[in-house]
Short mmCIF file of C-alpha atoms and ligand atoms in Angstrom, two decimals:
data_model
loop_
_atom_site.label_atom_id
_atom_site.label_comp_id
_atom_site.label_asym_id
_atom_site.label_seq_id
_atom_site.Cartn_x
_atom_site.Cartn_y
_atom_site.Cartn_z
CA UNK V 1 -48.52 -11.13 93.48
CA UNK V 2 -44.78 -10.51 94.46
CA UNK V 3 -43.89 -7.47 93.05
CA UNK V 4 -41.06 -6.79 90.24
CA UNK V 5 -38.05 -5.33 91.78
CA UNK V 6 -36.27 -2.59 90.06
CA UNK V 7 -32.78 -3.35 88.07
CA UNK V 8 -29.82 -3.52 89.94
CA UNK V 9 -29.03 -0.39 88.62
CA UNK V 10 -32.32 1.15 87.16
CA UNK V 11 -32.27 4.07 84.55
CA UNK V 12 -33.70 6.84 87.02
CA UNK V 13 -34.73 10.67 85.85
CA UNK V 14 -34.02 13.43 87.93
CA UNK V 15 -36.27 16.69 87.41
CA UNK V 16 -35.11 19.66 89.05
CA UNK V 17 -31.26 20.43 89.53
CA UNK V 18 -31.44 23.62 91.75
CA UNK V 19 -29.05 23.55 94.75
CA UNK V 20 -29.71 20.50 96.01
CA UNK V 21 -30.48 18.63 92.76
CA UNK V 22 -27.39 19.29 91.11
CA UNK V 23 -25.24 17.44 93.07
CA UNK V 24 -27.53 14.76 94.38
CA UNK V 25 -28.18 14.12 90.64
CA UNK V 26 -24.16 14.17 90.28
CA UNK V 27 -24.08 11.30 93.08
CA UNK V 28 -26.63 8.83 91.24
CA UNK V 29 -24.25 9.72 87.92
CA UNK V 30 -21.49 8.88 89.90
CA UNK V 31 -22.34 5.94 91.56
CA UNK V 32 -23.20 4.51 88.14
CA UNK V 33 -27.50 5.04 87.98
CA UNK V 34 -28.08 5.56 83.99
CA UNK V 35 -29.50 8.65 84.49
CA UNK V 36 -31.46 11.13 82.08
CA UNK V 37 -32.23 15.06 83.22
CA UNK V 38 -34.38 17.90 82.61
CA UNK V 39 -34.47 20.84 84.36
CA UNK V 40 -36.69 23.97 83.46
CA UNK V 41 -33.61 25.86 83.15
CA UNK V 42 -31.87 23.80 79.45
CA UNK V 43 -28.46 25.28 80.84
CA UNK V 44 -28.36 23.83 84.42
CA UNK V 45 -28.37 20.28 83.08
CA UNK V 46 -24.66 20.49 81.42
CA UNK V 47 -22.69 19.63 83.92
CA UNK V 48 -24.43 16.81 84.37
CA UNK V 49 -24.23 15.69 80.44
CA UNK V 50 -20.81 16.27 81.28
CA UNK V 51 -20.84 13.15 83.96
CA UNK V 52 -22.44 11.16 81.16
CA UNK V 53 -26.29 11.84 81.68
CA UNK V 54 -28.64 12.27 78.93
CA UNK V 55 -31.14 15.26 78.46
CA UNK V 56 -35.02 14.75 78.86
CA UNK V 57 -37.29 16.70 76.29
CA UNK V 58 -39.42 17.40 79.18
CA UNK V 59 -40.99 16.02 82.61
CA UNK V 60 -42.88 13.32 80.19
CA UNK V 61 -40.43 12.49 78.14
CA UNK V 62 -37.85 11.63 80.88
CA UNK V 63 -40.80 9.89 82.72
CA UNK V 64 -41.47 7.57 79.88
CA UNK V 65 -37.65 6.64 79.78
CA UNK V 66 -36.78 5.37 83.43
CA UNK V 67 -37.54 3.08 86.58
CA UNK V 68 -37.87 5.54 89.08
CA UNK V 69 -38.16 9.36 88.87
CA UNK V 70 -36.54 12.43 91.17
CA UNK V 71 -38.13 15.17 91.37
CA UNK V 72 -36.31 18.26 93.25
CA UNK V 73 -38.65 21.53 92.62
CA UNK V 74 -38.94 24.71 94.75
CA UNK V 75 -42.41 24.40 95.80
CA UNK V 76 -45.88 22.56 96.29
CA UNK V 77 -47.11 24.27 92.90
CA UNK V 78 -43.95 24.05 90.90
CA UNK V 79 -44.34 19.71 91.67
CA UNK V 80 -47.67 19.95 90.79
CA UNK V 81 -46.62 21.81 87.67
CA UNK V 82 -44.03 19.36 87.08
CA UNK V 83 -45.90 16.23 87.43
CA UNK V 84 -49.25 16.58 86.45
CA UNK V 85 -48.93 19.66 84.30
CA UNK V 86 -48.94 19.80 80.37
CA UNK V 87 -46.10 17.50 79.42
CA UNK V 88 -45.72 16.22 82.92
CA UNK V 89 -44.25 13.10 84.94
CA UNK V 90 -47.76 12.05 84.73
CA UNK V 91 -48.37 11.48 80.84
CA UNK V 92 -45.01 9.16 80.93
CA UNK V 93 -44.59 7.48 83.81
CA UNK V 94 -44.69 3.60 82.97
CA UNK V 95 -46.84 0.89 85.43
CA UNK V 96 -44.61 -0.21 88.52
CA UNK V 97 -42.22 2.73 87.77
CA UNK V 98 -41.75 5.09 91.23
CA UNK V 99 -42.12 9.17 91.40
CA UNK V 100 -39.84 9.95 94.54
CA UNK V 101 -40.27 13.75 95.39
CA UNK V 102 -37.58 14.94 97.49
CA UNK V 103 -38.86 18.31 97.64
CA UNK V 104 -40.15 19.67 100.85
CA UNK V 105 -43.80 20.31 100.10
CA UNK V 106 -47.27 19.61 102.11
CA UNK V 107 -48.30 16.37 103.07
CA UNK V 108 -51.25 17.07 101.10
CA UNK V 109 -49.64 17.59 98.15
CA UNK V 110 -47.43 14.36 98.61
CA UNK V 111 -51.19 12.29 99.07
CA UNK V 112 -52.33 14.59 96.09
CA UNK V 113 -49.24 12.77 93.95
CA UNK V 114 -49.34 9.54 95.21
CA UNK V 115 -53.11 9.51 93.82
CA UNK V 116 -52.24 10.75 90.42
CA UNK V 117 -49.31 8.13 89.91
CA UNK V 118 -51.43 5.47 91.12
CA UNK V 119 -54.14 5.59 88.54
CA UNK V 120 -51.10 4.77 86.13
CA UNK V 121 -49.97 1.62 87.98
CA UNK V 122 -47.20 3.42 89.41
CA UNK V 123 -45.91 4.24 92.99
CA UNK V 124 -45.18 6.84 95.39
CA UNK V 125 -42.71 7.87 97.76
CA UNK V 126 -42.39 11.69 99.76
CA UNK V 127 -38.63 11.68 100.90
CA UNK V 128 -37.59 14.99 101.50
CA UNK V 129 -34.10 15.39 102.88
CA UNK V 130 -32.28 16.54 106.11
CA UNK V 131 -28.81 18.76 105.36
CA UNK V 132 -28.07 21.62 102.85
CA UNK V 133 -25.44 22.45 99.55
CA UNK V 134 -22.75 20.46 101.83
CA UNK V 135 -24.34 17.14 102.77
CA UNK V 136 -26.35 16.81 99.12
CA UNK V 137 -22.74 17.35 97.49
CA UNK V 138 -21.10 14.58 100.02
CA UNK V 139 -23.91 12.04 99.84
CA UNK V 140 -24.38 12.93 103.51
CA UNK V 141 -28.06 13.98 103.74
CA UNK V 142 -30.48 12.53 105.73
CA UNK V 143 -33.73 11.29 103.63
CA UNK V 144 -37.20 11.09 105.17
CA UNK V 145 -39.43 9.02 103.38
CA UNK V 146 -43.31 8.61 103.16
CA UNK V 147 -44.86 5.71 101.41
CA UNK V 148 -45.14 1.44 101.79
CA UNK V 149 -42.25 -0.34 102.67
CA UNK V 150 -41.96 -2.11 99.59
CA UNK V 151 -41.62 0.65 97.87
CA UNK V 152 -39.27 2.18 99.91
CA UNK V 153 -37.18 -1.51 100.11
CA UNK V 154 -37.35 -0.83 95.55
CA UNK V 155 -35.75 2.41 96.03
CA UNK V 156 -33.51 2.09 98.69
CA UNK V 157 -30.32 2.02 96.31
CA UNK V 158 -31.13 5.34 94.72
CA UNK V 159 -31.56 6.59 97.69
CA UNK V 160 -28.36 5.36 99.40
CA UNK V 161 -26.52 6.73 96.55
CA UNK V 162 -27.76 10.32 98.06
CA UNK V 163 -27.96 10.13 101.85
CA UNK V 164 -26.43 8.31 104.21
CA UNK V 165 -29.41 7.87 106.36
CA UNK V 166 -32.77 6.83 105.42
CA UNK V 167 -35.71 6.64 107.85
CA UNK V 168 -38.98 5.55 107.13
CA UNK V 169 -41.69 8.08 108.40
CA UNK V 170 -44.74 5.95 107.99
CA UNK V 171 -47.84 6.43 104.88
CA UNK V 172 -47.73 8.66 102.37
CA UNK V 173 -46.98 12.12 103.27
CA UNK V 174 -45.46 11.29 106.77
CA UNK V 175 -42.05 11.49 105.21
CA UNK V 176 -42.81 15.44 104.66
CA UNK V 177 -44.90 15.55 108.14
CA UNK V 178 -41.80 15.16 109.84
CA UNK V 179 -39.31 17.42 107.23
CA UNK V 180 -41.92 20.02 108.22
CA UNK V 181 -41.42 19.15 111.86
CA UNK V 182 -37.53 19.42 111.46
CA UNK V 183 -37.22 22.35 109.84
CA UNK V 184 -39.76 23.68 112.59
CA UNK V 185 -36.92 23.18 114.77
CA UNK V 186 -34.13 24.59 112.11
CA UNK V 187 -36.28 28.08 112.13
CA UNK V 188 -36.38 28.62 115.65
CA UNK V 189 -32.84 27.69 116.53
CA UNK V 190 -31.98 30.41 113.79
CA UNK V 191 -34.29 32.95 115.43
CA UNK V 192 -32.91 32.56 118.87
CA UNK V 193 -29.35 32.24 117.42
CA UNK V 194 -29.80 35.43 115.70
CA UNK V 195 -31.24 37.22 118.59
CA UNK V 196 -28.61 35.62 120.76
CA UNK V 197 -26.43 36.98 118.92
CA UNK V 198 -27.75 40.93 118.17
CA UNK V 199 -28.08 40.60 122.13
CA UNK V 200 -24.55 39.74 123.70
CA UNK V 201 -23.18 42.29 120.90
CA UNK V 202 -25.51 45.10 121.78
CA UNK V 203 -24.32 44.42 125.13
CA UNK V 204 -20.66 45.01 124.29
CA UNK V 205 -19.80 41.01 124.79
CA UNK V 206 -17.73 38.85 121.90
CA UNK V 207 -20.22 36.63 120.17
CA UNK V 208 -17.36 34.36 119.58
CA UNK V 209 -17.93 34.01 123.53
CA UNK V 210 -21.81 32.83 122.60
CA UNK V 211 -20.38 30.56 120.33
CA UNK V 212 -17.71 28.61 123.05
CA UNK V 213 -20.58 28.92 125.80
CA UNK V 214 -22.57 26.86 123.34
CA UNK V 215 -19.85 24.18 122.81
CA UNK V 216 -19.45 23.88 126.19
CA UNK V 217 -23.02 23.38 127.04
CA UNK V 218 -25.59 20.29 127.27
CA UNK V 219 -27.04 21.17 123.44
CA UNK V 220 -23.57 21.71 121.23
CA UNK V 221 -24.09 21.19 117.64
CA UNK V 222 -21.73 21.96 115.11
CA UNK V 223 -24.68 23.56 113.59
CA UNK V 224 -24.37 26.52 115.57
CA UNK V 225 -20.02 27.30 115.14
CA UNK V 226 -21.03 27.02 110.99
CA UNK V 227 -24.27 28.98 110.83
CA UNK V 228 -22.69 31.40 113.89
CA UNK V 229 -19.45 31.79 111.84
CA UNK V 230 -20.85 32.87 108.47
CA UNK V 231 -23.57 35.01 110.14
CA UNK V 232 -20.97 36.81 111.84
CA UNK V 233 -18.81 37.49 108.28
CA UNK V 234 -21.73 38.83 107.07
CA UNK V 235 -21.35 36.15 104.21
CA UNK V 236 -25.24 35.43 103.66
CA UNK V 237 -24.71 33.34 100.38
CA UNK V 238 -27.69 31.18 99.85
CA UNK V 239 -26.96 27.36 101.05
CA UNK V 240 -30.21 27.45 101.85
CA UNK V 241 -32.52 30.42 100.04
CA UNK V 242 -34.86 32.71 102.94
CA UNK V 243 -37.73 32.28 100.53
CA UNK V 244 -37.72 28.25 100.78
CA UNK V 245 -37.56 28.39 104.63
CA UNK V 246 -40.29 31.13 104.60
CA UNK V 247 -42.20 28.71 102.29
CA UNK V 248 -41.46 25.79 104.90
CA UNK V 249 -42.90 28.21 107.61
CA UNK V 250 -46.60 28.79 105.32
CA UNK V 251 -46.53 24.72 105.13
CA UNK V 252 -46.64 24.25 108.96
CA UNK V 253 -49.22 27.20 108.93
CA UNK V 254 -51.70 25.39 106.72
CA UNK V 255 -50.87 22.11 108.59
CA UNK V 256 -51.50 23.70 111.59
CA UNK V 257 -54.85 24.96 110.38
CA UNK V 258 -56.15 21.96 109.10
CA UNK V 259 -55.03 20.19 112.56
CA UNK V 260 -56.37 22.75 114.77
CA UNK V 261 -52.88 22.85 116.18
CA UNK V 262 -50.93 25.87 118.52
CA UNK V 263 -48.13 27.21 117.09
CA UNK V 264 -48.03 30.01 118.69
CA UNK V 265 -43.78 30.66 118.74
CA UNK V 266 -43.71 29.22 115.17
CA UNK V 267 -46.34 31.85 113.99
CA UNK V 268 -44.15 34.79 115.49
CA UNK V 269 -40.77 32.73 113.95
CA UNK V 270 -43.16 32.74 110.28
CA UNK V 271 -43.71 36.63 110.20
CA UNK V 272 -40.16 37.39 111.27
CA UNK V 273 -39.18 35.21 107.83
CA UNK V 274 -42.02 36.87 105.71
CA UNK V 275 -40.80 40.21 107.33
CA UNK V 276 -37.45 39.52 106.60
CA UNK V 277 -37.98 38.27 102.62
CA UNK V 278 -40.58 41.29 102.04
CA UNK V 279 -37.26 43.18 102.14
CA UNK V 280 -35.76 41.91 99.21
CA UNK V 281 -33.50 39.62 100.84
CA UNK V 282 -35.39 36.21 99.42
CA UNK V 283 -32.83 34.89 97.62
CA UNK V 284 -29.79 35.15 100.32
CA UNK V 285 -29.27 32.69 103.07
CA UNK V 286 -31.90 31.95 105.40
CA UNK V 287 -29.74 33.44 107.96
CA UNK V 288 -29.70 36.69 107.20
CA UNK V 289 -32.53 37.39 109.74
CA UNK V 290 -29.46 38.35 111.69
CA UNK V 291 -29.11 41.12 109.73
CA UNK V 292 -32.84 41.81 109.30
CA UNK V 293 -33.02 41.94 113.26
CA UNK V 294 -30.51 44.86 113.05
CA UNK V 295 -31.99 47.46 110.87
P1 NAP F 1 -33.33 25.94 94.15
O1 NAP F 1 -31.86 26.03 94.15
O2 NAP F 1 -34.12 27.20 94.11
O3 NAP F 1 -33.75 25.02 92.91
C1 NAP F 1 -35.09 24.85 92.59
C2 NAP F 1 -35.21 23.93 91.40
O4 NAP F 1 -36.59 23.77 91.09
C3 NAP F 1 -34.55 24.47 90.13
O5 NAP F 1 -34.06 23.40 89.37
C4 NAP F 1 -35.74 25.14 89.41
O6 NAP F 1 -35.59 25.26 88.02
C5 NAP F 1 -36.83 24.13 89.72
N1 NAP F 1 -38.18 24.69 89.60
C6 NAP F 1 -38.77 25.59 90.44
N2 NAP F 1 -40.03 25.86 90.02
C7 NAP F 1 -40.23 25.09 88.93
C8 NAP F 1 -41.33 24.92 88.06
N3 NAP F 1 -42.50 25.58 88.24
N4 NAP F 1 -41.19 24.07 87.01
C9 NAP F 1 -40.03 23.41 86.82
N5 NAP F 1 -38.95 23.52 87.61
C10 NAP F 1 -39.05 24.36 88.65
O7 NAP F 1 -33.88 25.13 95.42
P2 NAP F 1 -33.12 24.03 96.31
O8 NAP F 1 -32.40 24.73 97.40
O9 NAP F 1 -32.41 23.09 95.41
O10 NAP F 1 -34.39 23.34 97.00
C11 NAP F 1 -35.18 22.36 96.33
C12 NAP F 1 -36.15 21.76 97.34
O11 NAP F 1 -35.42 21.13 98.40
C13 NAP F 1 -37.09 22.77 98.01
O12 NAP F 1 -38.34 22.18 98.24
C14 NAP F 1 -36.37 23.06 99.34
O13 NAP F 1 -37.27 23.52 100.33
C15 NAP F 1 -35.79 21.70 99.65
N6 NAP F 1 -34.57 21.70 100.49
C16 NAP F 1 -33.58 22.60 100.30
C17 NAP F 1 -32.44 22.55 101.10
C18 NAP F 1 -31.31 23.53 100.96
O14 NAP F 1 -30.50 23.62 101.90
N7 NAP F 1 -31.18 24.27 99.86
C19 NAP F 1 -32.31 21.56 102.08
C20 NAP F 1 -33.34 20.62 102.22
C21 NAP F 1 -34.47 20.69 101.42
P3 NAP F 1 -34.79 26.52 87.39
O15 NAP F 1 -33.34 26.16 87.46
O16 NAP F 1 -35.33 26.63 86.02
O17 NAP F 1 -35.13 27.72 88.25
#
């Protein structure tokens, strides 16, 4: 049976409008997606009533409303919470609609979801997302996304209004399996960065000078002049919070357990971030292991 494609411009829900949600939410709005809100938080959703959205009662009630639904929560539990809770995605969602969760989370929980929605007639995509409070606010973030191509090929205009690159990771789940892996990557460069860093100054030498060697090298990124730049303000403003990359770091743990994998440097890189947010500094930039390293 071929399957119904959404509208041209479906009426899509967005749960969640943290950091990230806000403005990806204000880029569907924008690009002209009907779009109704909720977030657990009543006050967080005016500025996007303000660009013409409507409020959701709750999770169900926005799920009952739309096409396809957003969600954009902190962690595993809070999506679980979200959707299959009391009042969740779950008791609303309509046959052939879509739940996309963007949030990073396990792959289990993404296979956990996709279950749920399926005993409505509904489908599934994971697509977590590449890129922090910058990208989400330019439409620039990079979405990886978990689930059948059909699906995906439904979707794709919500998610174009978002990213600017979407690549599909393979089943269920694989679109997290590789946001884990990325973010893997993400963790170390900002422990060696950091240590980098508390090195060449402890040694007397201009970081700046870190920072040009870098540029000059064979692995530049402008990753490392922006990250390096604020670190060495001492502006640790969250763009992206300690606590969410220390939660990234438990979800490669318990992937790494159930695969009987060795992770041996991302285990030491895990209990530098739990070390790190068991000081109180949770809710400031993930980069402020800098200045964790120097006390
Ligand atoms: P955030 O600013 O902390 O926002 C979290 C959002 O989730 C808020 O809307 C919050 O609602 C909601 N929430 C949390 N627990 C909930 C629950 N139990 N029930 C209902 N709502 C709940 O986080 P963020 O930076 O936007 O990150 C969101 C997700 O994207 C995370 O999975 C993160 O790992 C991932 N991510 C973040 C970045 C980044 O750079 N920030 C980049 C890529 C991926 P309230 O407003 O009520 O607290």
């Amino acid at each position: 049976m071929a399957r119904m494609t959404l509208s041209t411009k479906p009426r899509v829900g967005f749960l969640g409008l943290g950091t990230m949600g806000a403005p990806m939410a204000a880029n569907l709005a924008r690009a002209g997606f009907p779009l109704v809100v909720w977030n657990r938080t009543a006050a967080k959703m005016e500025p996007l009533l303000k660009l013409g959205a409507k409020a959701g009662r709750s999770p169900a009630h926005v799920a009952s409303e739309v096409e396809a639904v957003v969600t954009m929560v902190s962690r595993p539990d809070d999506v679980e919470q979200v959707v299959l809770g009391a009042d969740g995605v779950i008791e609303g969602i309509q046959p052939r609609a879509v739940l996309i969760d963007m949030s990073t989370v396990s792959p289990a929980t993404s296979r956990k979801l996709a279950g749920a929605v399926t005993t409505k007639r509904a489908e599934f995509l994971d697509a977590p997302v590449v890129g922090s409070k910058g990208p989400a606010a330019e439409g620039t973030l990079v979405i990886l996304v978990g689930g059948l191509p059909q699906t995906l090929k439904r979707c794709e205009p919500i998610l174009r209004a978002i990213g600017k690159t979407v690549i599909h990771a393979g089943n269920v789940g694989m679109g997290c399996a590789l946001k884990l892996a990325t973010n893997l990557m993400l963790g170390h460069l900002m422990a060696g960065l950091s240590e980098a860093v508390v090195l060449a100054k402890r040694c007397g030498v201009d970081p700046e000078l870190l920072l040009k060697v870098i540029e000059g090298s064979t692995f530049p990124s402008p990753w490392y002049r922006s990250k390096g730049g604020t670190m060495l303000k001492g502006d640790f403003s969250p763009h992206f919070a300690l606590k969410l990359m220390r939660k990234d770091f438990e979800l490669m743990k318990q992937v790494a357990q159930e695969l009987a994998l060795r992770l041996p440097v991302t285990e030491v890189v895990r209990q530098l971030f739990a070390e790190a947010e068991a000081t109180g500094k949770g809710d400031l930039d993930y980069s402020v292991i800098f200045e964790h390293l120097q006390t």
